[in-house]
Short mmCIF file of C-alpha atoms in Angstrom, two decimals:
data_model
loop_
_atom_site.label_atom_id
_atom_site.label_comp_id
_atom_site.label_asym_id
_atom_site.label_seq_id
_atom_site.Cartn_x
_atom_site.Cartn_y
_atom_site.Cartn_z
CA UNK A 13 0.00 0.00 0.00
CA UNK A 14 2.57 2.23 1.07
CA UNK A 15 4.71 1.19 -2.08
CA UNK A 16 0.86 2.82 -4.03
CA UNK A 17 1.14 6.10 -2.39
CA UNK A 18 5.13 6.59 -3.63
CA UNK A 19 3.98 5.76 -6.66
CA UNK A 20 1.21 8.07 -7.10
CA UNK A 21 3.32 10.76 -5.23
CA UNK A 22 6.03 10.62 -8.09
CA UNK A 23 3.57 10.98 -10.71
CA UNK A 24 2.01 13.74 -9.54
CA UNK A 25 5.31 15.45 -8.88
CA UNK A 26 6.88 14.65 -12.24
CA UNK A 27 3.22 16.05 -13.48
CA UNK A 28 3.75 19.02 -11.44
CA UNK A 29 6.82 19.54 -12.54
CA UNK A 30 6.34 18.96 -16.16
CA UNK A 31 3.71 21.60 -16.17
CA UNK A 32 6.31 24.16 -14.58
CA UNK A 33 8.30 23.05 -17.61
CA UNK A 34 5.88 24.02 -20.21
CA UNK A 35 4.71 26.76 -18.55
CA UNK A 36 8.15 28.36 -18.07
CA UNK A 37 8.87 27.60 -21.70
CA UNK A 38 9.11 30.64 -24.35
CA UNK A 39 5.55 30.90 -25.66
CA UNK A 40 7.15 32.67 -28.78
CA UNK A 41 7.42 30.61 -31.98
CA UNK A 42 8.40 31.32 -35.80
CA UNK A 43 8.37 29.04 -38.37
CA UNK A 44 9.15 29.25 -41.93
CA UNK A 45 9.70 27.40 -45.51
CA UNK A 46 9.86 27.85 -48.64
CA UNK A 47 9.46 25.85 -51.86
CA UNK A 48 10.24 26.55 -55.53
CA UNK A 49 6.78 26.00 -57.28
CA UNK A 50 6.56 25.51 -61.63
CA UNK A 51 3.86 28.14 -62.05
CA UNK A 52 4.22 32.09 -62.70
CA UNK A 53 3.68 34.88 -59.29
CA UNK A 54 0.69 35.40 -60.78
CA UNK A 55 -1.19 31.99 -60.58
CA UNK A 56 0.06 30.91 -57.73
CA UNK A 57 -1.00 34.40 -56.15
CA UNK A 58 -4.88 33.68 -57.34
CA UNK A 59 -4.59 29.81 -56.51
CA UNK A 60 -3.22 30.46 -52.68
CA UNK A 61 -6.08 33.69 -52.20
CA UNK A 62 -8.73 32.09 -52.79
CA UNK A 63 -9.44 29.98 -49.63
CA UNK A 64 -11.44 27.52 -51.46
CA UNK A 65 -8.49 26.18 -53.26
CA UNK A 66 -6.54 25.16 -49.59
CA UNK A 67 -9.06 21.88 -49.13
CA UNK A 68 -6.66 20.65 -52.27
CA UNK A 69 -3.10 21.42 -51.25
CA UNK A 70 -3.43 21.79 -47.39
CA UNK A 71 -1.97 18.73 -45.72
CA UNK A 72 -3.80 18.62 -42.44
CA UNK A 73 -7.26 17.86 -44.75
CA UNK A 74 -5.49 15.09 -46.02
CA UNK A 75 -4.68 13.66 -42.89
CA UNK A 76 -7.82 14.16 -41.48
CA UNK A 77 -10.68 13.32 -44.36
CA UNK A 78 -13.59 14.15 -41.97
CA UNK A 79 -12.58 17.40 -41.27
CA UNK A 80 -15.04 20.09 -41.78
CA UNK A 81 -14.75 23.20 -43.90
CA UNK A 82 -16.46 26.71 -43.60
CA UNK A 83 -16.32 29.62 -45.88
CA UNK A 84 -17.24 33.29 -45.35
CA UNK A 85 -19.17 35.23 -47.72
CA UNK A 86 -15.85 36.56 -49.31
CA UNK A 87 -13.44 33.76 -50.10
CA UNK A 88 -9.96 35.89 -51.75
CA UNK A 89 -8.81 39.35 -51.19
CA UNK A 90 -9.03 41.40 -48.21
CA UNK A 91 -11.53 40.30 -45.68
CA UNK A 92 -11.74 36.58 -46.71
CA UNK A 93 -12.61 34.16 -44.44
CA UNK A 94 -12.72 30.30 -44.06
CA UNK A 95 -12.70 27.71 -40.93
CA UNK A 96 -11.95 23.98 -40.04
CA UNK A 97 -13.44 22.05 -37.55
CA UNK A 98 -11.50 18.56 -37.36
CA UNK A 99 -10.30 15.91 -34.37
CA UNK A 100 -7.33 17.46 -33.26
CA UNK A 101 -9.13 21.20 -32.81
CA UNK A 102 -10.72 23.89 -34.80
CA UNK A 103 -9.36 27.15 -36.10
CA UNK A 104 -10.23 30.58 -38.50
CA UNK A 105 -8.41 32.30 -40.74
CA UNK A 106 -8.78 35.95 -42.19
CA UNK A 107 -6.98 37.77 -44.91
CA UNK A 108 -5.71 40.91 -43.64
CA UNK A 109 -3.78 42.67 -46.46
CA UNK A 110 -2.66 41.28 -49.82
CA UNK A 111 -0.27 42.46 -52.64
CA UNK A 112 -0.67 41.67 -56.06
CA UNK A 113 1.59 39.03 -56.78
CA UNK A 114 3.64 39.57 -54.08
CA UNK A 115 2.31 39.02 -50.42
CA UNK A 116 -0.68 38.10 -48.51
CA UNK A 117 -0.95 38.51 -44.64
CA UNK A 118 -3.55 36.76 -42.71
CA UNK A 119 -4.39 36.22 -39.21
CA UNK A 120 -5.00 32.64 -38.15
CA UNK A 121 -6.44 31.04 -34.14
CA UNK A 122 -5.97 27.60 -33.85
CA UNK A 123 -7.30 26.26 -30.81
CA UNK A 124 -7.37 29.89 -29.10
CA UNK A 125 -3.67 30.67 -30.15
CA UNK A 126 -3.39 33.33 -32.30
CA UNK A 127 -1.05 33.77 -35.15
CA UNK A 128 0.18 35.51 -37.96
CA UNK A 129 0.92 33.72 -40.87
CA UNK A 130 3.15 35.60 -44.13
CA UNK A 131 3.15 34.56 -47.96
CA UNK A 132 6.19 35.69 -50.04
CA UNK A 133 6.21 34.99 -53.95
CA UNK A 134 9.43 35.94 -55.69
CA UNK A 135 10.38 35.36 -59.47
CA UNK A 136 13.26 32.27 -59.66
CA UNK A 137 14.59 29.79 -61.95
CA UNK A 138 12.08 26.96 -62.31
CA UNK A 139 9.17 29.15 -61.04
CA UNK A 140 8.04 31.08 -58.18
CA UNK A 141 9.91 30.44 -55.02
CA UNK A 142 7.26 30.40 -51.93
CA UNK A 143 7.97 32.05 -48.34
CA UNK A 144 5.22 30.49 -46.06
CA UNK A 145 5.98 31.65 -42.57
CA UNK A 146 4.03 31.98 -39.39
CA UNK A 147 4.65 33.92 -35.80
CA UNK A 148 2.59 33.56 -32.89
CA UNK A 149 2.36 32.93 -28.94
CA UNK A 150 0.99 29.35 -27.47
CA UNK A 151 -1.41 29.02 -24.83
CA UNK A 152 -1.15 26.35 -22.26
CA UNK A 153 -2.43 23.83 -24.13
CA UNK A 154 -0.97 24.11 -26.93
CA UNK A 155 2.36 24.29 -25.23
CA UNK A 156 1.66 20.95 -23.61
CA UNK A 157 0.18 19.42 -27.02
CA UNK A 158 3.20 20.77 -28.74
CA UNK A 159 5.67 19.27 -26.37
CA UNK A 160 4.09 15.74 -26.96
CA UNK A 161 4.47 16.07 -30.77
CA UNK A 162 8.04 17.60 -30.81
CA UNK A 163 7.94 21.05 -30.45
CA UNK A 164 5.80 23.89 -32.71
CA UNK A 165 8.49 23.45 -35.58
CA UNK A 166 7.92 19.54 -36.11
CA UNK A 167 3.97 20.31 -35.55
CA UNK A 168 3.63 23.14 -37.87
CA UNK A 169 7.00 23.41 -39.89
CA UNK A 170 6.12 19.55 -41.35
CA UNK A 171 2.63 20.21 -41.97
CA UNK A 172 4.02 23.48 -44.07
CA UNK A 173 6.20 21.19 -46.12
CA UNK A 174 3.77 18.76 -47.06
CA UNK A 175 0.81 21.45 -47.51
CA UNK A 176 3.82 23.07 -50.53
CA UNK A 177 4.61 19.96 -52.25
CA UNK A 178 0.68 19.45 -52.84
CA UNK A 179 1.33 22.66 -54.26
CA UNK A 180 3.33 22.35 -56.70
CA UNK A 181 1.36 19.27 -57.80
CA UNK A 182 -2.01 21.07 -57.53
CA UNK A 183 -0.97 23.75 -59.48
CA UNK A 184 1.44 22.07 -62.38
CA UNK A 185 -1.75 20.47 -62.79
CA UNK A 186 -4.74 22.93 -62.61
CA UNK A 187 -2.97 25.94 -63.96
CA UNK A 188 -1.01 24.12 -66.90
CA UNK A 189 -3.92 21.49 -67.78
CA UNK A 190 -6.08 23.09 -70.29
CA UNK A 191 -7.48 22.69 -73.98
CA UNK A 192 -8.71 25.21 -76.59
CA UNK A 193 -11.44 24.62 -79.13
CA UNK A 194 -11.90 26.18 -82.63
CA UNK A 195 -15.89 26.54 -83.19
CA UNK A 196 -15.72 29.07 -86.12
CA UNK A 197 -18.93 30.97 -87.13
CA UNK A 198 -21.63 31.22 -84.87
CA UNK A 199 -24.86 33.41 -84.01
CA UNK A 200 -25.42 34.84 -81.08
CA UNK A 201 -28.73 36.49 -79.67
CA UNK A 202 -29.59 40.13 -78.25
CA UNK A 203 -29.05 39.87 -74.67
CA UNK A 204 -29.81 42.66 -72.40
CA UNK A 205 -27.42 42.81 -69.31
CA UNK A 206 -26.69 45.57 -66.27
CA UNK A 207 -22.49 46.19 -65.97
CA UNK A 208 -19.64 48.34 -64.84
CA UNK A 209 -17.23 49.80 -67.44
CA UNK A 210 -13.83 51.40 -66.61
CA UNK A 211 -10.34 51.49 -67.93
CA UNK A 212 -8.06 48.27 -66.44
CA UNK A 213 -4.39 46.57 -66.92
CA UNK A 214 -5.14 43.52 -69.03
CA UNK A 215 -3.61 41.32 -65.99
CA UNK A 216 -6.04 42.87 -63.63
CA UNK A 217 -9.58 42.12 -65.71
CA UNK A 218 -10.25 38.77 -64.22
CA UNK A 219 -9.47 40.39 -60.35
CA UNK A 220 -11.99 43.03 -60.79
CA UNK A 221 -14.96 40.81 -62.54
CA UNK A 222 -14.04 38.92 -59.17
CA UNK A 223 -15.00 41.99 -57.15
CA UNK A 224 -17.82 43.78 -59.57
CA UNK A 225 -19.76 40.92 -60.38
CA UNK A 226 -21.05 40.26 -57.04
CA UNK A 227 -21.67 44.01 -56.86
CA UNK A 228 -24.02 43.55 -59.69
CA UNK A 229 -25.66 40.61 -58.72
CA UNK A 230 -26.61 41.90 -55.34
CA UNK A 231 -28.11 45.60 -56.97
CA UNK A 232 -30.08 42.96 -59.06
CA UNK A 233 -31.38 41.07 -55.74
CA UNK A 234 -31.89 44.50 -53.87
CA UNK A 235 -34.22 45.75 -57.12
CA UNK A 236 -35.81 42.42 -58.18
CA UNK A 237 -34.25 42.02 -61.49
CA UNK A 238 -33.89 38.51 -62.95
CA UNK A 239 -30.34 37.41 -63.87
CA UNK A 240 -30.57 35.24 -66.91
CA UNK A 241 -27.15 33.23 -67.72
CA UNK A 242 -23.59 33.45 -66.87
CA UNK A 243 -21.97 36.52 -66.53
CA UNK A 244 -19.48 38.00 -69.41
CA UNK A 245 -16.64 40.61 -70.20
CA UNK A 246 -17.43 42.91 -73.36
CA UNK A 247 -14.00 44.15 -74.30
CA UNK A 248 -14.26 47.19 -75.98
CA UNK A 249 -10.55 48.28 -76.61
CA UNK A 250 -7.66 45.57 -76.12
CA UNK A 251 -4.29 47.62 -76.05
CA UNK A 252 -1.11 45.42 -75.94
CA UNK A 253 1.48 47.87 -76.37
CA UNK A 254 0.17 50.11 -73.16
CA UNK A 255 -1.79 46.66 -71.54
CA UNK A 256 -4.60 48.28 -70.71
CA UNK A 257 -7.91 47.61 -72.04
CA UNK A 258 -11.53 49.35 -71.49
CA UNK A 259 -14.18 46.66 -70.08
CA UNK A 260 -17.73 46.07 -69.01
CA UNK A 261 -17.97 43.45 -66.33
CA UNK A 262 -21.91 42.61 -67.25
CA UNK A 263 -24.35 39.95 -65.69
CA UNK A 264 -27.13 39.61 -68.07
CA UNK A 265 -30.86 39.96 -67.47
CA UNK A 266 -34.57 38.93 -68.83
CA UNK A 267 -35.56 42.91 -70.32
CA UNK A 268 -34.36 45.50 -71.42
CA UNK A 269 -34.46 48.14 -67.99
CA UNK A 270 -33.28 52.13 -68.04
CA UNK A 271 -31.46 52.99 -64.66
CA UNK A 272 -31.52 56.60 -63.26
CA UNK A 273 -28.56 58.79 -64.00
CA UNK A 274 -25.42 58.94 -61.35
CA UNK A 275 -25.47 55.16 -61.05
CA UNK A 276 -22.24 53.35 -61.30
CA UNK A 277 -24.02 50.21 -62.35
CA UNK A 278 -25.30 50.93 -65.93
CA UNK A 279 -27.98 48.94 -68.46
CA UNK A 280 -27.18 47.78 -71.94
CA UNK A 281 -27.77 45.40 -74.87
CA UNK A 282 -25.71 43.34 -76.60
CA UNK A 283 -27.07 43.30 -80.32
CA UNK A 284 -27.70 39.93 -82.48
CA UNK A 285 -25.06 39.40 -84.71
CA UNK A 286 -22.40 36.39 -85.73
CA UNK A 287 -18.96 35.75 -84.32
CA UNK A 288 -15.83 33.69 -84.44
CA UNK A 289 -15.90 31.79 -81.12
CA UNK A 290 -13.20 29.21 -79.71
CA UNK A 291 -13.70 27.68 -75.84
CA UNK A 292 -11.19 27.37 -73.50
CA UNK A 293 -10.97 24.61 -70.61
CA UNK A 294 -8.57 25.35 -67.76
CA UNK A 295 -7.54 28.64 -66.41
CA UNK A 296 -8.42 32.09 -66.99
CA UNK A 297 -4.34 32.70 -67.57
CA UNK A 298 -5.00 30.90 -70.62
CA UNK A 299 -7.87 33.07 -71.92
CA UNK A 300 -5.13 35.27 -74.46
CA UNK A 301 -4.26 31.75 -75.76
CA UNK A 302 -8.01 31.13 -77.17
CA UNK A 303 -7.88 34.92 -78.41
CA UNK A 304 -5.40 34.25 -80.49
CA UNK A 305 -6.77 31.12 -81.74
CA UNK A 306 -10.11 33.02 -82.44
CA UNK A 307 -8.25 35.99 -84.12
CA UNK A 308 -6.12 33.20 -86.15
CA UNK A 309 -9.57 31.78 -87.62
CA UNK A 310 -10.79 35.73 -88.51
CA UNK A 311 -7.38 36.11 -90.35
CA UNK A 312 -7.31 32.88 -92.10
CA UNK A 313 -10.77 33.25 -93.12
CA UNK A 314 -10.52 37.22 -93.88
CA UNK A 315 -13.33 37.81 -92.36
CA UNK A 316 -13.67 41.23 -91.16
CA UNK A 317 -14.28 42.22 -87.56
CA UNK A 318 -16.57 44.42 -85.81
CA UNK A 319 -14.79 47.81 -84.85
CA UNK A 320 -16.66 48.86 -82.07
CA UNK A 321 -15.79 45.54 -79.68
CA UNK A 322 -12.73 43.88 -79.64
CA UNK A 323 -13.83 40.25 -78.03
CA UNK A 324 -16.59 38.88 -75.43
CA UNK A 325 -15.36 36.25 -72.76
CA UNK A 326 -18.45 34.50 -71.42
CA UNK A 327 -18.21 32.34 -68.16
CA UNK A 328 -19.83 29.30 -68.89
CA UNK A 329 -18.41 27.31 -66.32
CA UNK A 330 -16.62 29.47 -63.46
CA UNK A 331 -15.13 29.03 -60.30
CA UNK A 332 -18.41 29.58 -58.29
CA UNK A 333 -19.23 26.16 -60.16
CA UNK A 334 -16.00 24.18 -59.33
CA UNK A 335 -13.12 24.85 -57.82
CA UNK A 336 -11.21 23.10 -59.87
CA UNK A 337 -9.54 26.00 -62.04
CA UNK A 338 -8.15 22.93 -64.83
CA UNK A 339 -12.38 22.19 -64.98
CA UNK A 340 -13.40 26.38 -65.76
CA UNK A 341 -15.16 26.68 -69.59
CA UNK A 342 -14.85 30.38 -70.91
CA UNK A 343 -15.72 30.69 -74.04
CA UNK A 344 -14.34 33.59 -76.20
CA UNK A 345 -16.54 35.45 -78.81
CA UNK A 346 -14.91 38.37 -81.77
CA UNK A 347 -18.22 39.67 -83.43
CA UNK A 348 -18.28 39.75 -86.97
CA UNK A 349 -18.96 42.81 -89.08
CA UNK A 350 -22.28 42.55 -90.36
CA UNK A 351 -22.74 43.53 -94.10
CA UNK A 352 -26.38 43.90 -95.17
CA UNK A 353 -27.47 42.55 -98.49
CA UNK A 354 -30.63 43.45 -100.09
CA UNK A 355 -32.64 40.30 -100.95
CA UNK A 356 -33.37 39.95 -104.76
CA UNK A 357 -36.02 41.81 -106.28
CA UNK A 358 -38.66 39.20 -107.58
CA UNK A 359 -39.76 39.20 -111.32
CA UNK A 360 -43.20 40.80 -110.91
CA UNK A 361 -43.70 41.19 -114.69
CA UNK A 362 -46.74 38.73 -114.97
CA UNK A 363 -48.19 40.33 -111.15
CA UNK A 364 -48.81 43.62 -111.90
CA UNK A 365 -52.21 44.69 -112.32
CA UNK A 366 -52.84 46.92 -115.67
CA UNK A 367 -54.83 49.34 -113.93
CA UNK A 368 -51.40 49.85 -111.95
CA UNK A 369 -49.95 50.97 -115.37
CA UNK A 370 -48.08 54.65 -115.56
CA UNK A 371 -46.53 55.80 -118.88
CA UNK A 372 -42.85 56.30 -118.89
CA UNK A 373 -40.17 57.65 -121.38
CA UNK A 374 -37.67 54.95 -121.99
CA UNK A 375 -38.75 51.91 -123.93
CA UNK A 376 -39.75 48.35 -122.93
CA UNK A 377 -37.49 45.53 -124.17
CA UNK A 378 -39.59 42.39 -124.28
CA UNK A 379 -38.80 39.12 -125.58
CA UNK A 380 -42.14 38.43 -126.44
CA UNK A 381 -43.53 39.90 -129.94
CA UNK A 382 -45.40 43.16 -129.35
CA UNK A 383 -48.54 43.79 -130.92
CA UNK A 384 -48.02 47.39 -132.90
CA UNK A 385 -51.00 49.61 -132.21
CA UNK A 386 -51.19 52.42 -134.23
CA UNK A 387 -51.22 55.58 -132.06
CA UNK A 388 -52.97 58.88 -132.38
CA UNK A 389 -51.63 62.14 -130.77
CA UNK A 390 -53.85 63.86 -127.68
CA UNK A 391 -53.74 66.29 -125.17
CA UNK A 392 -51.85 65.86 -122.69
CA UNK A 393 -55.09 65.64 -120.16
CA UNK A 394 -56.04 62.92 -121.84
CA UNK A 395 -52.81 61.22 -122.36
CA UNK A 396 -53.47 57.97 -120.49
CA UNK A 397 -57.04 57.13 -121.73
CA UNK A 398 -55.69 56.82 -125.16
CA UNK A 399 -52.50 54.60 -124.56
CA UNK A 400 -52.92 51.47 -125.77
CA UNK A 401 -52.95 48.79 -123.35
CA UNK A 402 -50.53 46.47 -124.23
CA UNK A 403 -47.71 48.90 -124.48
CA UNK A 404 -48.81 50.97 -121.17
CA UNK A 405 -48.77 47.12 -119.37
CA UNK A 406 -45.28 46.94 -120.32
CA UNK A 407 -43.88 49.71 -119.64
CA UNK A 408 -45.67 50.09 -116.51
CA UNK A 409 -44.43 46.87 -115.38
CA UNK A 410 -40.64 48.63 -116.01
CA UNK A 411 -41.43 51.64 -113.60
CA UNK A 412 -43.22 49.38 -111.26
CA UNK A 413 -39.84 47.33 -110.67
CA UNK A 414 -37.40 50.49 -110.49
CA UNK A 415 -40.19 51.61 -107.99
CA UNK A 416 -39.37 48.37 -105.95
CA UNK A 417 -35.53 48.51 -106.04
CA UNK A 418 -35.74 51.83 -104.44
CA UNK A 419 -38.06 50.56 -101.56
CA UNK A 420 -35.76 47.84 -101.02
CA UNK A 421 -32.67 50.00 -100.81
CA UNK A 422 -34.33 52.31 -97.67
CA UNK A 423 -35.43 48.60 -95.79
CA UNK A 424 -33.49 49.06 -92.30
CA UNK A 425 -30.97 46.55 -92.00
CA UNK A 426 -31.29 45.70 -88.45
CA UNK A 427 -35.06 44.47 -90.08
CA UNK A 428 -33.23 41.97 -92.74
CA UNK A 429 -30.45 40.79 -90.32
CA UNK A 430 -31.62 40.44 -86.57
CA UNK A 431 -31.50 37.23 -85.41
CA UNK A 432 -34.39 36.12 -83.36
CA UNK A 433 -34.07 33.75 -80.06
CA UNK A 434 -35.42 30.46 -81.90
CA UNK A 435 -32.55 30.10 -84.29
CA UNK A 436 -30.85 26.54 -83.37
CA UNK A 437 -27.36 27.91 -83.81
CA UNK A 438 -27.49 30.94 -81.34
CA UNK A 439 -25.08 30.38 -79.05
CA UNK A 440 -25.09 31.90 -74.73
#
C-alpha cells in the first residue's frame, strides 16, 4: 500500500513539474519554408487567395478526411474568411492585407492561439519560389500538445512542407492542364445585361470581374431584377502595347431596364449578330491563348471584324461552379462585321395589275412579240385614256420594278439581319 502512495506521489510530482516546464517555456514561436513551385507569381498568387483552393493542397485535410470546412461570404482578397473544424481542434483564418503578386498577410487562431501567418512569392529559376511563414504565442495547451508532438516546428514546420509539395502538384496540374477549341462561325442572340465599365491593366480584368460581379448581382437582388445566364466581359478596346484595355464586367438579365442617371451600375444590350468563337478549358491565364486562336480563324478566313468591340469572354463554367480551375469553360466570342445585303427583287412582270400601269419615257425591251398599235396624238389631259394597253402594261411593269428597287434600298438593315431567339445555332 505504502509502495501505491510513492507511486502516485512521483507521478504527480513529475506532473507538477512537467507543467512548470511548459509553462516556463518561451511561448514565442516562428516558423518558416519555402518551396520553388513551376507556375508564374501570378497563378500561384490567385490559386493560394482564394481559400477555397486550400481543401486541395493543405496537408492537415489530407490527414484528417472528416474534417469540416467553412467559408465566409468573401473567399480571396481582403476580408476573406474560411474555418476547419476537425479531431485534433478547430481554427479561423482571415486575410488581412494582400499584394498583387507579391504578399498576402492573414491572421490565423488555432485552438485559441493566435497567429500571424506571411506569404512571399518571388520570381526564380524553375518558377516562383514560396515564403510560407508563421509567428505567434501558445497558450497552455498548446504548449503541452506541442511538447508531446516535438515542439511547434515539427507540428507546424512539417505540416508546411507537405501542404507546398501538394502545391506544386495542384498547381502544375490545374494551372497548366487546359485545352482550346476552334468553333468558327456562330450566331449569337440580343441579350440585355446591367455592368460596370472602366479602364483596367489587361492582368487585372479577371481580379476586378471577381469583385464587380457580385456588386451587380446583389443591386439585381436589392431591385428584383432577374439574372438570366452566366456573366461575361465585353472588351471594348484591347491595347497590348500600353496593356490596358476598357471593359464592361456585365451579368445579363430577362428585359431591357433604363437605370436613373449617377449610377455606377449601368444597363445595356448586346445586339444579335455572328462571331468567331473558340472555348477554353482550364484557367483564366489561358484566356489570351483562345484569343489568339479566335483571331487566327478571322485572319485565315478574312473575315472582317466588328470595330466597335474587340472580343466577349463568357463564363460558362466558373469558379463559383467548381473549384477546380483545370475544370473552368470560358468561351471567347470576336463579333463579326455585319454587311447587309438586299434580298433579290422578284420578277413581278406577270403580277402587276394593268390598272397599276403609268406611262414612262424609256422603252420596254420584251422578248415576247409586241402587238403594234397604231397611235394617235392627244392632249396631254387625256394622255393615259388613249395609250394602248398592251404597251402601257409593259412599260408600266418597267417603272413598277425600279419603284421596288428603291423601296428595297431604304429597308433598315437591323429588319433583314436580326436574329431572333429560336434560331438553333445561337449560341449563350
Amino acid at each position: 500500500m505504502r509502495i501505491l502512495k510513492y507511486i502516485f506521489l512521483l507521478i504527480l510530482l513529475s506532473l507538477v513539474a512537467l507543467s512548470i516546464f511548459i509553462a516556463t517555456q518561451k511561448g514565442e514561436y516562428y516558423i518558416v519554408r519555402s518551396k520553388i513551385i513551376n507556375a508564374s507569381k501570378s497563378s500561384v498568387y490567385n490559386y493560394i487567395n482564394d481559400y477555397k483552393n486550400w481543401e486541395d493542397f493543405g496537408a492537415w485535410a489530407q490527414e484528417d478526411p472528416e474534417m469540416k470546412f467553412e467559408y465566409g461570404q468573401i473567399t480571396s482578397g481582403v476580408g476573406a474568411t474560411y474555418s476547419w473544424d476537425g479531431e485534433d481542434g478547430n481554427g479561423t483564418m482571415t486575410t488581412l492585407f494582400v499584394k498583387e503578386s507579391d504578399s498576402i498577410s492573414q491572421k490565423m487562431n488555432y485552438n485559441d492561439s493566435p497567429s500571424n501567418v506571411y506569404w512571399k512569392l518571388k520570381d526564380t529559376i524553375g518558377g516562383t519560389k514560396v515564403t510560407w511563414s508563421t509567428k505567434g504565442h501558445m497558450s497552455f495547451m498548446f504548449k503541452i500538445y506541442s511538447a508531446l508532438k516535438g515542439g511547434p516546428d515539427a507540428i507546424v514546420g512539417k505540416m508546411y512542407e507537405k501542404s507546398l509539395d501538394n502545391l506544386d502538384k495542384a498547381l502544375d496540374f490545374e494551372i497548366n492542364t487546359f485545352d482550346l477549341k476552334e468553333n468558327g462561325v456562330v450566331k449569337r442572340p440580343v441579350i440585355y445585361y446591367l455592368a460596370q465599365t472602366f479602364n483596367s491593366e489587361i492582368a487585372k480584368v479577371h481580379k476586378n470581374a471577381k469583385i464587380v460581379t457580385p456588386k451587380i448581382n446583389d443591386f439585381c437582388v436589392e431591385n428584383g431584377i432577374s439574372v438570366n445566364g452566366k456573366p461575361f466581359i465585353i472588351y471594348h478596346s484591347y491595347d497590348l502595347v500600353s496593356n490596358i484595355a476598357k471593359v464592361s464586367i456585365c451579368v445579363p438579365i430577362d428585359t431591357e431596364i433604363f437605370i436613373s442617371p449617377g449610377s455606377d451600375i449601368l444597363s445595356g444590350k448586346l445586339e444579335g449578330m455572328e462571331a468567331v468563337k473558340t472555348t477554353l478549358t482550364g484557367d483564366y491565364i489561358h484566356a489570351k491563348k483562345a484569343y489568339d486562336k479566335a483571331l487566327a480563324y478571322v485572319r485565315k478566313n478574312e473575315l472582317k471584324v466588328d470595330p466597335t468591340i474587340s472580343h466577349i469572354e463568357l463564363f460558362t463554367t466558373n469558379r463559383e461552379d467548381v473549384k477546380n480551375p483545370s475544370k473552368w469553360v470560358t468561351e471567347i466570342y470576336i463579333p463579326l462585321f455585319q454587311s447587309y445585303v438586299a434580298p433579290a427583287v422578284p420578277n413581278v412582270r406577270q403580277t402587276i395589275p394593268a390598272h397599276e400601269a403609268t406611262e414612262i419615257d424609256e422603252e420596254v425591251t420584251e422578248a415576247k412579240p409586241v402587238t403594234k398599235v397604231k397611235t394617235v396624238p392627244k392632249p396631254a389631259t387625256e394622255k393615259t385614256q388613249s395609250q394602248p394597253t398592251t404597251t402601257a402594261t409593259k412599260k408600266a411593269e418597267t417603272k413598277k420594278i425600279e419603284t421596288k428597287k428603291v423601296e428595297v434600298k431604304k429597308t433598315e438593315p437591323s429588319k433583314a439581319a436580326e436574329p431572333t431567339a429560336n434560331d438553333e445555332d445561337f449560341e449563350f
